[in-house]
Short mmCIF file of C-alpha atoms and ligand atoms in Angstrom, two decimals:
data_model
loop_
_atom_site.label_atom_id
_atom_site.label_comp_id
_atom_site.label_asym_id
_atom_site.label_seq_id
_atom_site.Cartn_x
_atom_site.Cartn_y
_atom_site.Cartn_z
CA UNK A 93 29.34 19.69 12.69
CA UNK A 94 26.76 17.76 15.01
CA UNK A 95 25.50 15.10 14.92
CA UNK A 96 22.01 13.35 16.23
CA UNK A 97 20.32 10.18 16.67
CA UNK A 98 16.91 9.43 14.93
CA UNK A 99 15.23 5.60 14.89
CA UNK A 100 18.85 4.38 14.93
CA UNK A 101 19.93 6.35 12.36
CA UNK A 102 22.61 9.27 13.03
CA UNK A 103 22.05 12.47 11.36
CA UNK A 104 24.90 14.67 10.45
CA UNK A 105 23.98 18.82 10.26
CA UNK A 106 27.06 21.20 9.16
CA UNK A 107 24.73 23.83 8.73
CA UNK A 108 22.39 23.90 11.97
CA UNK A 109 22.89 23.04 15.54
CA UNK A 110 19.94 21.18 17.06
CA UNK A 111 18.81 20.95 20.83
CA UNK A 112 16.24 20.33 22.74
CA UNK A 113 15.19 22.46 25.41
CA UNK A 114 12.52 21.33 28.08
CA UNK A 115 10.02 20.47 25.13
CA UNK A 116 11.69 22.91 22.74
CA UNK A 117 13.35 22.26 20.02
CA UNK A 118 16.46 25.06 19.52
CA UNK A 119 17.09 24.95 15.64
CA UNK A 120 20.02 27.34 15.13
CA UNK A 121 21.38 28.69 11.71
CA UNK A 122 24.78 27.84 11.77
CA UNK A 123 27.07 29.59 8.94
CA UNK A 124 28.33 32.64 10.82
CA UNK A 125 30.75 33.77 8.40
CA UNK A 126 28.19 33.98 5.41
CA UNK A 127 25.65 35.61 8.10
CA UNK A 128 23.31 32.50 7.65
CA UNK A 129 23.25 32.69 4.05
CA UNK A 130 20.48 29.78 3.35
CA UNK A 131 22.24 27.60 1.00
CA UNK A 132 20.26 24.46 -0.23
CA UNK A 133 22.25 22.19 2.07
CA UNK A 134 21.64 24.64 5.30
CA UNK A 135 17.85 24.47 4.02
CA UNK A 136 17.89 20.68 3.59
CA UNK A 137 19.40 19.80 7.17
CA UNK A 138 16.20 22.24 8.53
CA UNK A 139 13.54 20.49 6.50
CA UNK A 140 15.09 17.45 7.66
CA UNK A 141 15.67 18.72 11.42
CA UNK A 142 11.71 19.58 10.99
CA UNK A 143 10.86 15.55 9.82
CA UNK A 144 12.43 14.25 12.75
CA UNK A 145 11.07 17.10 15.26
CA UNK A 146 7.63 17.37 14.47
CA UNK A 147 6.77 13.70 15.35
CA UNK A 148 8.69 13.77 18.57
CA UNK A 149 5.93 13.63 20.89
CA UNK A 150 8.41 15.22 23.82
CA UNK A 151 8.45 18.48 21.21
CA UNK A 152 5.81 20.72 21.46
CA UNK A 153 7.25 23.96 19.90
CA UNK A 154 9.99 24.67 17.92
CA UNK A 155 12.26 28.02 17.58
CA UNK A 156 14.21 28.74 14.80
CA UNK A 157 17.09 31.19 15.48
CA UNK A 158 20.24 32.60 14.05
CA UNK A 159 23.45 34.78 15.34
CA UNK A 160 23.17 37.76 17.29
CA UNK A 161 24.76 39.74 13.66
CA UNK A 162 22.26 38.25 11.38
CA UNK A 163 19.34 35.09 11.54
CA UNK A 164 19.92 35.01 7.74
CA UNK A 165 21.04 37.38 5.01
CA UNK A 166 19.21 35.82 2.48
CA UNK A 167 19.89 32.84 -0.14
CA UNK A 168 22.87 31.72 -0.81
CA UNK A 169 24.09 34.45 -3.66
CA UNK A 170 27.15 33.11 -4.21
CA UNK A 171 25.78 29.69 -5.13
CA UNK A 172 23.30 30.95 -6.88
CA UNK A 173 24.85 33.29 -9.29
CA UNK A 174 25.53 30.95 -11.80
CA UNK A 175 22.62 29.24 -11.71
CA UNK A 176 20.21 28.82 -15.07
CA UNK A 177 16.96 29.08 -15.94
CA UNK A 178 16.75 25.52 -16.50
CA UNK A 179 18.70 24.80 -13.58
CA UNK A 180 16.40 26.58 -11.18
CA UNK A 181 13.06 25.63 -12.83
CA UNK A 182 14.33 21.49 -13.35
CA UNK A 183 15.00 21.29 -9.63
CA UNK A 184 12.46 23.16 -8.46
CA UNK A 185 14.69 25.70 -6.96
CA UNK A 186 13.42 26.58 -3.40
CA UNK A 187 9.99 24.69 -3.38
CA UNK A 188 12.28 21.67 -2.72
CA UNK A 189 13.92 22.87 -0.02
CA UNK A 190 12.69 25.39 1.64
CA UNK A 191 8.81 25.12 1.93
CA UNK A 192 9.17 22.33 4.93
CA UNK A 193 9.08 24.93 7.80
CA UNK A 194 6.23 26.69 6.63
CA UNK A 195 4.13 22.98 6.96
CA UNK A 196 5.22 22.17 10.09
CA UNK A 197 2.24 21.20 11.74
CA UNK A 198 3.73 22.18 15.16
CA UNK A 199 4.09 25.78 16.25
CA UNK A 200 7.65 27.04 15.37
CA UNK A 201 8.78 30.87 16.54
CA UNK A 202 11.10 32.41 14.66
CA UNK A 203 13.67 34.33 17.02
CA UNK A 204 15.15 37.06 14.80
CA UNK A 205 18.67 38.70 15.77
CA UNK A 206 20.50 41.11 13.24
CA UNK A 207 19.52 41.07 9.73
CA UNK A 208 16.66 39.22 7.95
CA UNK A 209 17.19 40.65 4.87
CA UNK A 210 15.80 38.09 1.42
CA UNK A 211 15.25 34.66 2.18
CA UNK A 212 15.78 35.46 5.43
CA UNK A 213 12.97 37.17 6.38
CA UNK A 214 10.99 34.79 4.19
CA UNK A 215 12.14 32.11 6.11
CA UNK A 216 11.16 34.29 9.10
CA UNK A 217 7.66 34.77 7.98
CA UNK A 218 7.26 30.81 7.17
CA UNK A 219 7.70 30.20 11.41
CA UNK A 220 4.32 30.95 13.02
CA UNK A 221 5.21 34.15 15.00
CA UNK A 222 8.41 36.36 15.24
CA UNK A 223 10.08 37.57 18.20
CA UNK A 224 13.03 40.21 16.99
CA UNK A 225 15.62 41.54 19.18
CA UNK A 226 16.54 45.16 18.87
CA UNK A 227 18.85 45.08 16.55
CA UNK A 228 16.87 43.04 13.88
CA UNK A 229 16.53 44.35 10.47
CA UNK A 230 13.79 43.00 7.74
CA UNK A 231 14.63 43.55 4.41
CA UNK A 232 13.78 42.22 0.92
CA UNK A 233 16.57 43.50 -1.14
CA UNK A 234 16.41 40.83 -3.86
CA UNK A 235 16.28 43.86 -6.62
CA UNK A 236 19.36 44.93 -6.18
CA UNK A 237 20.44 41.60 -7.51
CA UNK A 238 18.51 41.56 -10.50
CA UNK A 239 15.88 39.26 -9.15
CA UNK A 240 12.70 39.29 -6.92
CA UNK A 241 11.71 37.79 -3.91
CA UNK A 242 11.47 33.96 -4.07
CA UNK A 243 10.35 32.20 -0.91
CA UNK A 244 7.20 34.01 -0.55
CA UNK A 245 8.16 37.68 0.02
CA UNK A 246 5.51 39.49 -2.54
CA UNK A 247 3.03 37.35 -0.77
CA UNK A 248 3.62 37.10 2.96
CA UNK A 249 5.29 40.21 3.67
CA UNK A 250 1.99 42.42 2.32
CA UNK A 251 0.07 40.26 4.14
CA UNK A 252 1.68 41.33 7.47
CA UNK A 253 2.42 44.86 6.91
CA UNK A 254 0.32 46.09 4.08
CA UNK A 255 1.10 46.75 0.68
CA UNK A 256 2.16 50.16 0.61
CA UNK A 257 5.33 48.92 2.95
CA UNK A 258 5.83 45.87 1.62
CA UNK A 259 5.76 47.22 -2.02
CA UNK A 260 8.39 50.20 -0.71
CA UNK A 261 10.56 47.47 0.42
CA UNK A 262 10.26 44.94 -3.11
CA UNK A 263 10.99 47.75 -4.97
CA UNK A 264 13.46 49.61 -3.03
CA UNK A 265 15.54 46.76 -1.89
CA UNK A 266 18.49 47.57 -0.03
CA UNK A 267 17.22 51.32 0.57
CA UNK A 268 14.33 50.50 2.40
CA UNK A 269 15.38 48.17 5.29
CA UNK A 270 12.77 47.94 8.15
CA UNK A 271 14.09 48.05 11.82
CA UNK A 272 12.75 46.56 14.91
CA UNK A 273 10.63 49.48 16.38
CA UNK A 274 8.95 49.63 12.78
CA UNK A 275 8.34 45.86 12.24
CA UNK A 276 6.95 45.93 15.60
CA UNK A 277 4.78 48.80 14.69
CA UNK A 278 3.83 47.20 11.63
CA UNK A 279 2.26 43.69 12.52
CA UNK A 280 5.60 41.85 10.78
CA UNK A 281 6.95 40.28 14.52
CA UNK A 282 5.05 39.99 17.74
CA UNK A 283 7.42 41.51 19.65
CA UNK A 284 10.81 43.41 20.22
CA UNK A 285 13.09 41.41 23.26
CA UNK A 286 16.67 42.38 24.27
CA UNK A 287 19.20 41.16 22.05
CA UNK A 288 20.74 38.98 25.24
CA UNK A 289 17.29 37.75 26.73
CA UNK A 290 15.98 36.68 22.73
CA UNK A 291 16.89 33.00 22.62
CA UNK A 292 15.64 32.60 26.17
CA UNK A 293 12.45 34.71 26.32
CA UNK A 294 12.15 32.68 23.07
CA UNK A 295 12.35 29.16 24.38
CA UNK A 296 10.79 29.69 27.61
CA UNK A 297 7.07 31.51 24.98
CA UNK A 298 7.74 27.81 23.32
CA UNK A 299 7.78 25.73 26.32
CA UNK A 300 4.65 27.87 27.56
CA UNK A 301 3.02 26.67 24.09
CA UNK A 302 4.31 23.16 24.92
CA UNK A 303 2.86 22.95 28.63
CA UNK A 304 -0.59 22.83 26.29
CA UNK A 305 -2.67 20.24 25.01
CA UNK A 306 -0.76 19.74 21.55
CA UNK A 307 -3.54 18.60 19.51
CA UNK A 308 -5.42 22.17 20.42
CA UNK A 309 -2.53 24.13 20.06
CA UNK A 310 -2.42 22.71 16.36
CA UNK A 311 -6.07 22.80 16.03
CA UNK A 312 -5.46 26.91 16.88
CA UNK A 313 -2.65 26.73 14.61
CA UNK A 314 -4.09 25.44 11.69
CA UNK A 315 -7.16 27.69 12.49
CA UNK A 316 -5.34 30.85 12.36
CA UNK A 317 -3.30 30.17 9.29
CA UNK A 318 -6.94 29.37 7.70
CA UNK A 319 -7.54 33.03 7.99
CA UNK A 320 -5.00 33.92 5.07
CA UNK A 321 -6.29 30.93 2.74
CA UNK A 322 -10.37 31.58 2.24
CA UNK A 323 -13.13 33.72 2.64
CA UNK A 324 -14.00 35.20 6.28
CA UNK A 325 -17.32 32.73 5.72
CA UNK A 326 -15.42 29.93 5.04
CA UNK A 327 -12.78 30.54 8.18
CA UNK A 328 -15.44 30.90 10.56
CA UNK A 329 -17.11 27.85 9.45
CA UNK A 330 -13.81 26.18 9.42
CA UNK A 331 -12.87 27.43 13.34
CA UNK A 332 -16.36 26.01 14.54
CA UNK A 333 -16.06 22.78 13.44
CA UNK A 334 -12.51 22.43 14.87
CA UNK A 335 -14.01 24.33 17.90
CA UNK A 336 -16.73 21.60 18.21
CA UNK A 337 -14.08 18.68 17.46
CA UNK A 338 -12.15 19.74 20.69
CA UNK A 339 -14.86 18.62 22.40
CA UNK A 340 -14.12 15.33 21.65
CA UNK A 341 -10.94 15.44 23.47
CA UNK A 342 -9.96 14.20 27.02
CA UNK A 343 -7.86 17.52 27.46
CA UNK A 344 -10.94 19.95 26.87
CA UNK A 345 -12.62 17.41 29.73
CA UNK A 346 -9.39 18.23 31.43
CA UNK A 347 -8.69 22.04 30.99
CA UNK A 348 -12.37 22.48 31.97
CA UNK A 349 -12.16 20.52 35.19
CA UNK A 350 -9.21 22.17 36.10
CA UNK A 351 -10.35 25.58 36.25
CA UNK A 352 -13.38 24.57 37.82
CA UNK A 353 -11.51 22.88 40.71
CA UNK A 354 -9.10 25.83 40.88
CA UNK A 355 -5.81 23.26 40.17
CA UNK A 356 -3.76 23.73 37.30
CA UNK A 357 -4.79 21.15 34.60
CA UNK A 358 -2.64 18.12 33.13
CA UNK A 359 -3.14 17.47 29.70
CA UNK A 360 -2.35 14.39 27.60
CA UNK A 361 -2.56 14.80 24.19
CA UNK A 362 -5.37 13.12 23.68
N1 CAA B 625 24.80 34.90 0.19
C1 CAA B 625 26.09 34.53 0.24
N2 CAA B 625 27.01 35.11 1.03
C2 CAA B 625 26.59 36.11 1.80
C3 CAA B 625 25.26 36.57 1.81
C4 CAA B 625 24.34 35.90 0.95
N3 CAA B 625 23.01 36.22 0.93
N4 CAA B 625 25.15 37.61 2.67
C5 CAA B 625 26.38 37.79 3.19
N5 CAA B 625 27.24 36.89 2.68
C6 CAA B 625 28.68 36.76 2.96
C7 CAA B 625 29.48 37.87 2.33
O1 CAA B 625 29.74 37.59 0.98
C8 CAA B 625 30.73 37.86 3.18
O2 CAA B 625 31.53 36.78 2.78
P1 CAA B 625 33.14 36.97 2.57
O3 CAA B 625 33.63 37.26 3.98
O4 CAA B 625 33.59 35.68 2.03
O5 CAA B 625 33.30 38.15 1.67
C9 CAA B 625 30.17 37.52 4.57
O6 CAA B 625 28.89 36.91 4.36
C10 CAA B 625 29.96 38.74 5.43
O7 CAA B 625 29.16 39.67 4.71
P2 CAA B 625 29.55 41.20 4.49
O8 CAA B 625 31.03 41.37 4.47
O9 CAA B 625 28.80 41.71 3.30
O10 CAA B 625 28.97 41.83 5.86
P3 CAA B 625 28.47 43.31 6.11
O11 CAA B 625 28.24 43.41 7.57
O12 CAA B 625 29.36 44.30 5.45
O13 CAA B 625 27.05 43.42 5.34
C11 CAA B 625 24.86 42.62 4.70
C12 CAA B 625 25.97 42.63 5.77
C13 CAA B 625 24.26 44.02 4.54
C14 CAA B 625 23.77 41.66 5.18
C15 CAA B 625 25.45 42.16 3.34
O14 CAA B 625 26.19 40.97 3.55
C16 CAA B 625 24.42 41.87 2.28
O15 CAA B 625 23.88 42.79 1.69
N6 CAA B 625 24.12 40.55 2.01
C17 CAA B 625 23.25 40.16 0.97
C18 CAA B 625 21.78 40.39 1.33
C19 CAA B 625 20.88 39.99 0.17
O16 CAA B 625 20.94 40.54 -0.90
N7 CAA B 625 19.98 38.98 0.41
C20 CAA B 625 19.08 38.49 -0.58
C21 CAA B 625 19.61 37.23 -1.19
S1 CAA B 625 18.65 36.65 -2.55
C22 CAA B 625 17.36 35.80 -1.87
O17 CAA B 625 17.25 35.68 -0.66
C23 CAA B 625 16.40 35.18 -2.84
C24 CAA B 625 15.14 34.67 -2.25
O18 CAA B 625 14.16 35.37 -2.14
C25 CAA B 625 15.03 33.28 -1.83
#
């Protein structure tokens, strides 16, 4: 259990341990002996670790990691199993818990370790980029439990490695895992880091990010994510007006200066 301290309030996570890093924020899945399984409580202390994060101004990337054996095998089966059709559909069964990460408005890296098999490597695809060790595995065996993928697999995971994989790995399930070399290969993580340097290569790519002038980095954020929402058209036209609005800012004046006058630049957020 740990706890922290937001606007006077302490918050209590059993699920996650939270620390800050430089300007990173280290959000680690914290149920080793279910291998991460993402229960609705685990998921509910990250949407809430994201609430208080993303309007920390001393945060300017977060990382979302898990244990070296797995960064999450999934959702929680066991609490799940006897779950109802009403019960799911009345509570809005992961849309309520799980969809937080993927609207953080701040860039968040996934750093995947061992298996990100179901919800796992949904959960993985929600964070903005993914850095896997060598020893990850991507999976989306949600068949061989009589159900599909339910945080976004049938939609994000074609989207990164084409449908003929991603429909191999829907329909296959456990029989068609995906290793590191081949995710790599694929487009599904950025890239493959030894197991022992991930968290840190990790965290030091964030605090890179967060040396930036945060309102760009979200304006190229929100710019690239554009790209899988509308028309090519429509994305373009939506990059140049964000393009011309960072002209407005005292850290394009800055970034522009600096590399005139050969210094490094200091941005303010502004
Ligand atoms: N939910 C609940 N518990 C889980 C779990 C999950 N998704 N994955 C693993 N665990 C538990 C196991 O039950 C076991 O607990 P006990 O010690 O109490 O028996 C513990 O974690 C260790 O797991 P294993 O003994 O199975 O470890 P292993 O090394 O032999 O196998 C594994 C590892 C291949 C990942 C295997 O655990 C596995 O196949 N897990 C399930 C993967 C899965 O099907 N994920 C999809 C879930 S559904 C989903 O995610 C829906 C969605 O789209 C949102």
């Amino acid at each position: 259990m740990m706890s922290i301290k937001w606007k006077g309030i302490v918050v209590i996570y059993e699920n996650i341990l939270v620390e800050k890093r430089g300007n990173v924020a280290l959000i680690t899945l914290n149920r080793p002996k279910a291998l991460n399984a993402l229960s609705p409580d685990l998921m509910r202390e990250l949407s809430s670790a994201v609430d208080i994060l993303e309007p920390d101004s001393t945060v300017g990337c977060l990382v979302v990691t898990g244990s070296e054996k797995a960064f999450a095998a999934g959702a929680d089966i066991k609490e799940m199993k006897t779950k109802s059709y009403m019960d799911v559909y009345m509570s809005d069964f992961i849309t309520a818990e799980w969809e937080r990460i993927a609207r953080c408005r701040k860039p968040v890296i996934a750093a995947v370790a061992g298996y990100a098999l179901g919800g796992g490597c949904e959960l993985a695809m929600m964070c903005d980029f993914i850095l896997a060790a060598e020893n990850a595995k991507f999976g989306q065996p949600e068949i061989n439990l009589g159900i599909i993928p339910g945080a976004g697999g049938t939609q994000r995971l074609p989207r990164f490695v084409g449908k003929s994989k991603a429909m191999e790995m829907a329909l296959l399930g456990q029989a068609r895992i995906m290793d590191a070399n081949e995710a790599e290969r694929s487009g599904l993580v950025s890239r493959i880091v030894p197991l022992n340097e991930l968290v840190d290569e990790a965290v030091s790519t964030g605090q890179k990010i967060a040396d930036l002038s945060q309102p760009i980095v979200m304006m190229a954020k929100e710019s690239v994510n554009r790209a899988y929402e509308t028309t090519l058209n429509e994305g373009i036209r939506f990059e140049r007006r964000l393009f011309h609005s960072a002209f407005s800012t005292e850290d394009q004046k800055e970034g522009m200066s600096a590399f005139s006058e050969k210094r490094k630049p200091k941005f303010k957020n502004k």
